[in-house]
mmCIF file of C-alpha atoms in Angstrom:
data_model
loop_
_atom_site.group_PDB
_atom_site.id
_atom_site.type_symbol
_atom_site.label_atom_id
_atom_site.label_comp_id
_atom_site.label_asym_id
_atom_site.label_seq_id
_atom_site.Cartn_x
_atom_site.Cartn_y
_atom_site.Cartn_z
ATOM 1 C CA MET A 201 5.398 -19.539 -3.624
ATOM 2 C CA VAL A 202 6.213 -21.955 -0.785
ATOM 3 C CA THR A 203 3.627 -22.466 1.939
ATOM 4 C CA THR A 204 5.077 -22.173 5.454
ATOM 5 C CA GLN A 205 3.194 -23.553 8.465
ATOM 6 C CA GLN A 206 3.720 -24.261 12.142
ATOM 7 C CA THR A 207 3.737 -28.037 11.585
ATOM 8 C CA PRO A 208 5.178 -30.064 8.691
ATOM 9 C CA GLY A 209 3.259 -32.241 6.281
ATOM 10 C CA LEU A 210 3.085 -36.026 6.176
ATOM 11 C CA ILE A 211 3.778 -38.898 3.799
ATOM 12 C CA GLY A 212 0.898 -41.354 3.680
ATOM 13 C CA ARG A 213 -0.627 -44.339 1.930
ATOM 14 C CA LYS A 214 -3.952 -44.103 0.113
ATOM 15 C CA VAL A 215 -6.244 -46.737 1.644
ATOM 16 C CA GLY A 216 -9.408 -46.086 -0.390
ATOM 17 C CA MET A 217 -12.648 -44.095 -0.447
ATOM 18 C CA MET A 218 -15.848 -44.240 1.591
ATOM 19 C CA THR A 219 -18.942 -42.186 2.450
ATOM 20 C CA VAL A 220 -19.510 -40.573 5.855
ATOM 21 C CA PHE A 221 -22.269 -38.404 7.281
ATOM 22 C CA ASP A 222 -21.525 -35.283 9.305
ATOM 23 C CA ALA A 223 -23.587 -33.916 12.181
ATOM 24 C CA SER A 224 -25.876 -32.036 9.793
ATOM 25 C CA GLY A 225 -26.723 -35.247 7.913
ATOM 26 C CA ARG A 226 -24.787 -34.339 4.775
ATOM 27 C CA ALA A 227 -23.090 -37.214 2.939
ATOM 28 C CA ARG A 228 -19.421 -36.634 2.194
ATOM 29 C CA GLY A 229 -17.256 -38.758 -0.088
ATOM 30 C CA VAL A 230 -13.878 -39.003 1.625
ATOM 31 C CA THR A 231 -10.507 -40.593 0.941
ATOM 32 C CA VAL A 232 -8.843 -42.474 3.803
ATOM 33 C CA ILE A 233 -5.083 -41.899 4.096
ATOM 34 C CA GLU A 234 -2.834 -43.815 6.500
ATOM 35 C CA VAL A 235 0.162 -41.878 7.865
ATOM 36 C CA THR A 236 1.829 -44.477 10.099
ATOM 37 C CA GLY A 237 5.525 -44.244 10.951
ATOM 38 C CA ASN A 238 6.396 -40.711 9.810
ATOM 39 C CA ARG A 239 9.657 -39.551 11.355
ATOM 40 C CA ILE A 240 11.766 -36.401 11.127
ATOM 41 C CA THR A 241 15.129 -37.197 9.544
ATOM 42 C CA GLN A 242 16.737 -33.756 9.183
ATOM 43 C CA ILE A 243 16.266 -30.156 10.307
ATOM 44 C CA ARG A 244 17.091 -27.077 8.235
ATOM 45 C CA THR A 245 17.939 -23.889 10.131
ATOM 46 C CA GLN A 246 18.104 -20.270 9.050
ATOM 47 C CA ASP A 247 21.736 -19.840 10.133
ATOM 48 C CA ARG A 248 23.119 -22.928 8.406
ATOM 49 C CA ASP A 249 20.840 -23.415 5.383
ATOM 50 C CA GLY A 250 19.253 -20.002 4.854
ATOM 51 C CA TYR A 251 15.700 -21.239 5.441
ATOM 52 C CA GLN A 252 13.743 -23.230 8.019
ATOM 53 C CA ALA A 253 12.354 -26.645 7.138
ATOM 54 C CA VAL A 254 12.190 -30.251 8.313
ATOM 55 C CA GLN A 255 12.730 -33.434 6.337
ATOM 56 C CA VAL A 256 10.158 -36.181 6.922
ATOM 57 C CA GLY A 257 10.572 -39.856 6.063
ATOM 58 C CA ALA A 258 7.990 -42.607 5.598
ATOM 59 C CA PRO A 259 8.653 -46.260 6.535
ATOM 60 C CA GLY A 260 9.405 -48.807 3.837
ATOM 61 C CA LYS A 261 12.199 -50.648 2.077
ATOM 62 C CA ARG A 262 14.578 -48.905 -0.309
ATOM 63 C CA HIS A 263 16.898 -50.970 -2.463
ATOM 64 C CA ARG A 264 20.496 -50.059 -3.155
ATOM 65 C CA ILE A 265 21.026 -47.557 -0.336
ATOM 66 C CA ASN A 266 24.559 -46.150 -0.416
ATOM 67 C CA LYS A 267 26.645 -45.405 2.657
ATOM 68 C CA PRO A 268 25.861 -41.658 2.892
ATOM 69 C CA GLU A 269 22.134 -42.403 2.760
ATOM 70 C CA SER A 270 22.497 -45.185 5.317
ATOM 71 C CA GLY A 271 24.338 -42.884 7.717
ATOM 72 C CA HIS A 272 21.761 -40.151 7.169
ATOM 73 C CA LEU A 273 18.916 -42.506 8.097
ATOM 74 C CA ARG A 274 20.801 -43.956 11.074
ATOM 75 C CA LYS A 275 20.819 -40.533 12.737
ATOM 76 C CA SER A 276 17.019 -40.580 12.866
ATOM 77 C CA GLU A 277 16.984 -44.151 14.265
ATOM 78 C CA ALA A 278 15.381 -45.434 11.070
ATOM 79 C CA GLU A 279 17.251 -48.082 9.121
ATOM 80 C CA SER A 280 14.977 -47.944 6.079
ATOM 81 C CA LEU A 281 12.639 -45.238 4.787
ATOM 82 C CA SER A 282 10.831 -45.499 1.480
ATOM 83 C CA GLU A 283 10.549 -41.783 0.729
ATOM 84 C CA LEU A 284 11.874 -38.471 2.030
ATOM 85 C CA ARG A 285 10.138 -35.121 1.690
ATOM 86 C CA GLU A 286 11.005 -31.638 2.964
ATOM 87 C CA PHE A 287 8.409 -29.216 4.350
ATOM 88 C CA ARG A 288 8.863 -25.537 5.190
ATOM 89 C CA VAL A 289 8.017 -24.570 8.793
ATOM 90 C CA LEU A 290 8.069 -21.324 10.753
ATOM 91 C CA GLU A 291 10.260 -22.586 13.609
ATOM 92 C CA SER A 292 12.421 -25.608 12.875
ATOM 93 C CA ASP A 293 14.082 -25.429 16.302
ATOM 94 C CA SER A 294 10.931 -26.828 17.917
ATOM 95 C CA PHE A 295 11.523 -30.222 16.252
ATOM 96 C CA GLU A 296 14.115 -32.931 16.846
ATOM 97 C CA VAL A 297 15.748 -35.496 14.591
ATOM 98 C CA GLY A 298 14.044 -38.845 15.087
ATOM 99 C CA GLN A 299 10.816 -37.290 16.378
ATOM 100 C CA ALA A 300 7.687 -39.205 15.367
ATOM 101 C CA ILE A 301 4.786 -37.235 13.885
ATOM 102 C CA GLY A 302 1.327 -38.414 12.918
ATOM 103 C CA ALA A 303 -2.279 -37.625 12.089
ATOM 104 C CA ASP A 304 -2.605 -35.042 14.873
ATOM 105 C CA GLN A 305 -0.760 -32.572 12.600
ATOM 106 C CA PHE A 306 -4.057 -31.881 10.785
ATOM 107 C CA GLU A 307 -7.261 -30.943 12.599
ATOM 108 C CA PRO A 308 -10.773 -31.387 11.161
ATOM 109 C CA GLY A 309 -11.902 -28.297 9.295
ATOM 110 C CA THR A 310 -8.510 -27.406 7.816
ATOM 111 C CA PHE A 311 -7.530 -27.615 4.156
ATOM 112 C CA VAL A 312 -4.667 -29.678 2.738
ATOM 113 C CA ASN A 313 -2.932 -30.221 -0.605
ATOM 114 C CA VAL A 314 -2.466 -33.883 -1.550
ATOM 115 C CA THR A 315 0.174 -34.876 -4.123
ATOM 116 C CA GLY A 316 0.400 -38.278 -5.781
ATOM 117 C CA THR A 317 1.082 -40.132 -9.028
ATOM 118 C CA THR A 318 -2.034 -40.713 -11.107
ATOM 119 C CA LYS A 319 -3.052 -44.130 -12.414
ATOM 120 C CA GLY A 320 -1.280 -45.119 -15.613
ATOM 121 C CA ARG A 321 -3.670 -45.805 -18.501
ATOM 122 C CA GLY A 322 -1.129 -46.562 -21.214
ATOM 123 C CA PHE A 323 -1.509 -45.308 -24.792
ATOM 124 C CA ALA A 324 -4.944 -43.709 -25.224
ATOM 125 C CA GLY A 325 -6.702 -41.991 -28.101
ATOM 126 C CA GLY A 326 -8.086 -38.487 -28.194
ATOM 127 C CA VAL A 327 -11.622 -39.533 -27.242
ATOM 128 C CA ARG A 328 -10.513 -41.113 -23.984
ATOM 129 C CA ARG A 329 -7.565 -38.857 -23.217
ATOM 130 C CA TRP A 330 -9.086 -35.450 -24.063
ATOM 131 C CA ASN A 331 -12.830 -36.218 -24.342
ATOM 132 C CA PHE A 332 -12.890 -35.540 -28.092
ATOM 133 C CA ARG A 333 -16.286 -35.970 -29.723
ATOM 134 C CA GLY A 334 -15.009 -37.766 -32.813
ATOM 135 C CA GLY A 335 -16.200 -37.476 -36.388
ATOM 136 C CA PRO A 336 -19.730 -37.837 -37.778
ATOM 137 C CA LYS A 337 -21.240 -41.303 -37.984
ATOM 138 C CA THR A 338 -22.816 -40.838 -41.432
ATOM 139 C CA HIS A 339 -22.306 -38.891 -44.702
ATOM 140 C CA GLY A 340 -19.686 -41.189 -46.125
ATOM 141 C CA GLN A 341 -17.619 -41.741 -42.982
ATOM 142 C CA SER A 342 -16.134 -45.228 -42.681
ATOM 143 C CA ASP A 343 -13.092 -45.161 -40.387
ATOM 144 C CA ARG A 344 -12.987 -41.632 -38.875
ATOM 145 C CA HIS A 345 -15.484 -42.048 -36.048
ATOM 146 C CA ARG A 346 -12.858 -41.619 -33.299
ATOM 147 C CA ALA A 347 -10.270 -39.636 -35.263
ATOM 148 C CA PRO A 348 -8.923 -36.354 -33.781
ATOM 149 C CA GLY A 349 -9.568 -34.307 -36.928
ATOM 150 C CA SER A 350 -7.301 -31.473 -38.031
ATOM 151 C CA ILE A 351 -4.147 -30.913 -35.961
ATOM 152 C CA GLY A 352 -3.058 -27.642 -37.552
ATOM 153 C CA ALA A 353 -3.366 -25.139 -40.393
ATOM 154 C CA GLY A 354 -1.668 -25.095 -43.811
ATOM 155 C CA THR A 355 1.291 -23.012 -44.916
ATOM 156 C CA THR A 356 0.927 -20.765 -41.886
ATOM 157 C CA PRO A 357 2.199 -21.824 -39.409
ATOM 158 C CA GLY A 358 3.292 -24.855 -41.426
ATOM 159 C CA ARG A 359 3.818 -27.011 -38.364
ATOM 160 C CA VAL A 360 1.968 -28.583 -35.434
ATOM 161 C CA TRP A 361 1.826 -26.436 -32.311
ATOM 162 C CA LYS A 362 3.701 -27.753 -29.318
ATOM 163 C CA GLY A 363 1.289 -29.168 -26.740
ATOM 164 C CA GLN A 364 -1.397 -29.992 -29.305
ATOM 165 C CA LYS A 365 -3.962 -32.397 -27.856
ATOM 166 C CA MET A 366 -3.427 -35.722 -29.573
ATOM 167 C CA ALA A 367 -3.311 -39.425 -28.788
ATOM 168 C CA GLY A 368 -0.508 -40.459 -26.436
ATOM 169 C CA HIS A 369 0.437 -41.836 -23.048
ATOM 170 C CA MET A 370 -2.285 -41.202 -20.465
ATOM 171 C CA GLY A 371 -1.792 -41.046 -16.711
ATOM 172 C CA ASN A 372 1.256 -41.862 -14.574
ATOM 173 C CA ARG A 373 1.851 -38.155 -13.934
ATOM 174 C CA ARG A 374 2.531 -36.358 -10.690
ATOM 175 C CA ARG A 375 -0.511 -34.264 -9.797
ATOM 176 C CA THR A 376 -1.689 -32.242 -6.771
ATOM 177 C CA SER A 377 -5.265 -31.797 -5.537
ATOM 178 C CA LEU A 378 -5.521 -28.382 -3.860
ATOM 179 C CA ASN A 379 -7.521 -27.289 -0.820
ATOM 180 C CA LEU A 380 -9.157 -30.568 0.215
ATOM 181 C CA LEU A 381 -11.146 -30.425 3.452
ATOM 182 C CA VAL A 382 -10.007 -32.602 6.367
ATOM 183 C CA VAL A 383 -13.273 -34.186 7.495
ATOM 184 C CA TYR A 384 -11.913 -36.306 10.344
ATOM 185 C CA SER A 385 -8.596 -37.227 11.938
ATOM 186 C CA ASP A 386 -7.940 -40.414 13.932
ATOM 187 C CA PRO A 387 -4.570 -40.170 15.746
ATOM 188 C CA ALA A 388 -5.104 -43.551 17.433
ATOM 189 C CA ARG A 389 -5.106 -45.422 14.117
ATOM 190 C CA GLN A 390 -3.084 -42.770 12.237
ATOM 191 C CA LEU A 391 -5.826 -42.151 9.671
ATOM 192 C CA ILE A 392 -6.855 -38.909 7.961
ATOM 193 C CA PHE A 393 -10.212 -38.587 6.180
ATOM 194 C CA VAL A 394 -10.007 -36.042 3.338
ATOM 195 C CA GLN A 395 -13.064 -34.919 1.388
ATOM 196 C CA GLY A 396 -12.871 -35.715 -2.308
ATOM 197 C CA ALA A 397 -10.557 -37.821 -4.450
ATOM 198 C CA VAL A 398 -6.763 -37.764 -4.390
ATOM 199 C CA PRO A 399 -4.392 -38.817 -7.201
ATOM 200 C CA GLY A 400 -3.159 -42.377 -7.423
ATOM 201 C CA PRO A 401 -4.345 -45.959 -6.936
ATOM 202 C CA ARG A 402 -4.973 -47.785 -3.691
ATOM 203 C CA ASN A 403 -1.840 -48.300 -1.586
ATOM 204 C CA GLY A 404 -0.193 -45.501 -3.548
ATOM 205 C CA THR A 405 2.111 -43.031 -1.807
ATOM 206 C CA VAL A 406 0.700 -39.530 -1.317
ATOM 207 C CA ILE A 407 2.108 -36.394 0.284
ATOM 208 C CA ILE A 408 -0.126 -34.256 2.497
ATOM 209 C CA ALA A 409 0.778 -30.596 2.967
ATOM 210 C CA HIS A 410 -1.051 -27.653 4.491
ATOM 211 C CA GLY A 411 -3.302 -25.728 2.110
ATOM 212 C CA ARG A 412 -3.409 -21.954 1.728
ATOM 213 C CA ARG A 413 -7.099 -21.565 2.591
ATOM 214 C CA ASN A 414 -8.220 -20.743 6.111
ATOM 215 C CA PRO A 415 -10.075 -23.374 8.197
ATOM 216 C CA LEU A 416 -13.842 -23.327 8.319
ATOM 217 C CA SER A 417 -15.309 -21.710 11.426
ATOM 218 C CA ASP A 418 -18.715 -23.410 11.217
ATOM 219 C CA TYR A 419 -17.489 -26.891 10.360
ATOM 220 C CA ALA A 420 -19.401 -29.756 12.009
ATOM 221 C CA PRO A 421 -17.338 -32.938 12.609
ATOM 222 C CA PRO A 422 -18.767 -36.320 11.567
ATOM 223 C CA ILE A 423 -21.110 -38.226 13.845
ATOM 224 C CA PHE A 424 -18.933 -41.346 14.031
ATOM 225 C CA ASP A 425 -16.480 -39.860 16.532
ATOM 226 C CA LEU A 426 -14.734 -42.777 18.261
ATOM 227 C CA ASP A 427 -14.856 -41.177 21.722
ATOM 228 C CA GLN A 428 -18.590 -40.583 21.454
ATOM 229 C CA LEU A 429 -19.186 -44.157 20.297
ATOM 230 C CA GLU A 430 -17.241 -45.576 23.236
ATOM 231 C CA GLU A 431 -19.196 -43.436 25.700
ATOM 232 C CA ALA A 432 -22.472 -44.538 24.111
ATOM 233 C CA ASP A 433 -21.507 -48.210 24.472
ATOM 234 C CA ILE A 434 -20.667 -47.709 28.128
ATOM 235 C CA GLN A 435 -23.959 -45.970 28.826
ATOM 236 C CA SER A 436 -25.961 -48.701 27.086
ATOM 237 C CA ASP A 437 -24.374 -51.396 29.297
ATOM 238 C CA THR A 438 -25.432 -49.759 32.582
ATOM 239 C CA PRO A 439 -28.103 -51.833 34.412
ATOM 240 C CA ILE A 440 -31.590 -50.430 34.933
ATOM 241 C CA ASP A 441 -32.788 -49.936 38.486
ATOM 242 C CA GLU A 442 -35.449 -52.531 39.320
ATOM 243 C CA GLY A 443 -37.243 -50.100 41.578
ATOM 244 C CA ASP A 444 -37.849 -47.679 38.713
ATOM 245 C CA THR A 445 -41.388 -48.373 37.443
ATOM 246 C CA SER A 446 -41.778 -45.208 35.405
ATOM 247 C CA GLU A 447 -41.812 -47.147 32.121
ATOM 248 C CA GLU A 448 -44.443 -49.588 33.423
ATOM 249 C CA THR A 449 -46.618 -46.677 34.538
ATOM 250 C CA VAL A 450 -46.459 -45.089 31.086
ATOM 251 C CA VAL A 451 -47.470 -48.386 29.420
ATOM 252 C CA ALA A 452 -50.408 -48.815 31.819
ATOM 253 C CA GLU A 453 -51.630 -45.279 31.120
ATOM 254 C CA LYS A 454 -51.410 -45.951 27.377
ATOM 255 C CA VAL A 455 -53.560 -49.086 27.694
ATOM 256 C CA ASP A 456 -56.157 -47.196 29.770
ATOM 257 C CA ASP A 457 -56.354 -44.433 27.142
ATOM 258 C CA ASP A 458 -56.921 -46.950 24.339
ATOM 259 C CA THR A 459 -59.687 -48.661 26.305
ATOM 260 C CA SER A 460 -61.467 -45.376 27.022
ATOM 261 C CA GLU A 461 -61.410 -44.414 23.314
ATOM 262 C CA GLU A 462 -63.054 -47.712 22.300
ATOM 263 C CA THR A 463 -65.879 -47.369 24.848
ATOM 264 C CA SER A 464 -66.500 -43.688 24.036
ATOM 265 C CA ASN A 465 -67.435 -44.426 20.369
ATOM 266 C CA PRO A 466 -70.012 -47.300 20.392
ATOM 267 C CA SER A 467 -71.794 -45.890 17.309
ATOM 268 C CA ASP A 468 -68.758 -46.555 15.103
ATOM 269 C CA THR A 469 -68.797 -50.213 16.154
ATOM 270 C CA GLU A 470 -72.536 -50.603 15.384
ATOM 271 C CA ASP A 471 -72.128 -49.036 11.912
ATOM 272 C CA ASP A 472 -69.310 -51.416 11.069
ATOM 273 C CA VAL A 473 -71.426 -54.418 12.068
#
């Protein structure tokens, strides 16, 4: 089943992970994704193609571009795009070829699916690849501590089942993390903060698409909103009126209260002496 939304997805770069605190004080581990330079390169219509979708390209260098690809990219005013991806939309007529799209496509509180290529681990054994327990450490064992054990039965079925968990190449597979919460979106810097981990290493290419879950109604955005921080800095720089002596009056009243408490308990002072 293909997910269709009002706005298309994005192609981004995984920057890394960090911890943020929302308005309720809850710590959230988030992944920062940069989505700079996304541009629409082609539009699919119902009349011509039988479905509605838009093709999105991410900036970067591609080697050995042939003439048809070069002409296709020239229409969107982009000489070089590293990757192209198509996203289904409800109304493709509302978009234009060459239109720039960014982080404002995803609002905080919505869910997204992030696709990427996992880290390659090379050839790995069953203990690392599948979390096998291994063999016993005693009772005559000498070299079977990390062995996988039996991989099949005898005469029946007389073979090893396809897909049997064994040692082999680990990682470097295309995987998708479903329904990740968008914690914060920064259109000014083209950054999207997604709760949880996404596949791939740092600087790896990831694809962000709309999830199938509905947005949270009671979601509280993080406390490090850039607009709020700028307003707080401006308010802290405002000068204090010299004629306002309310703070001095409060300090004087505090000193008077402390003095009255010391004089009202002379017995405590005599006992201490």
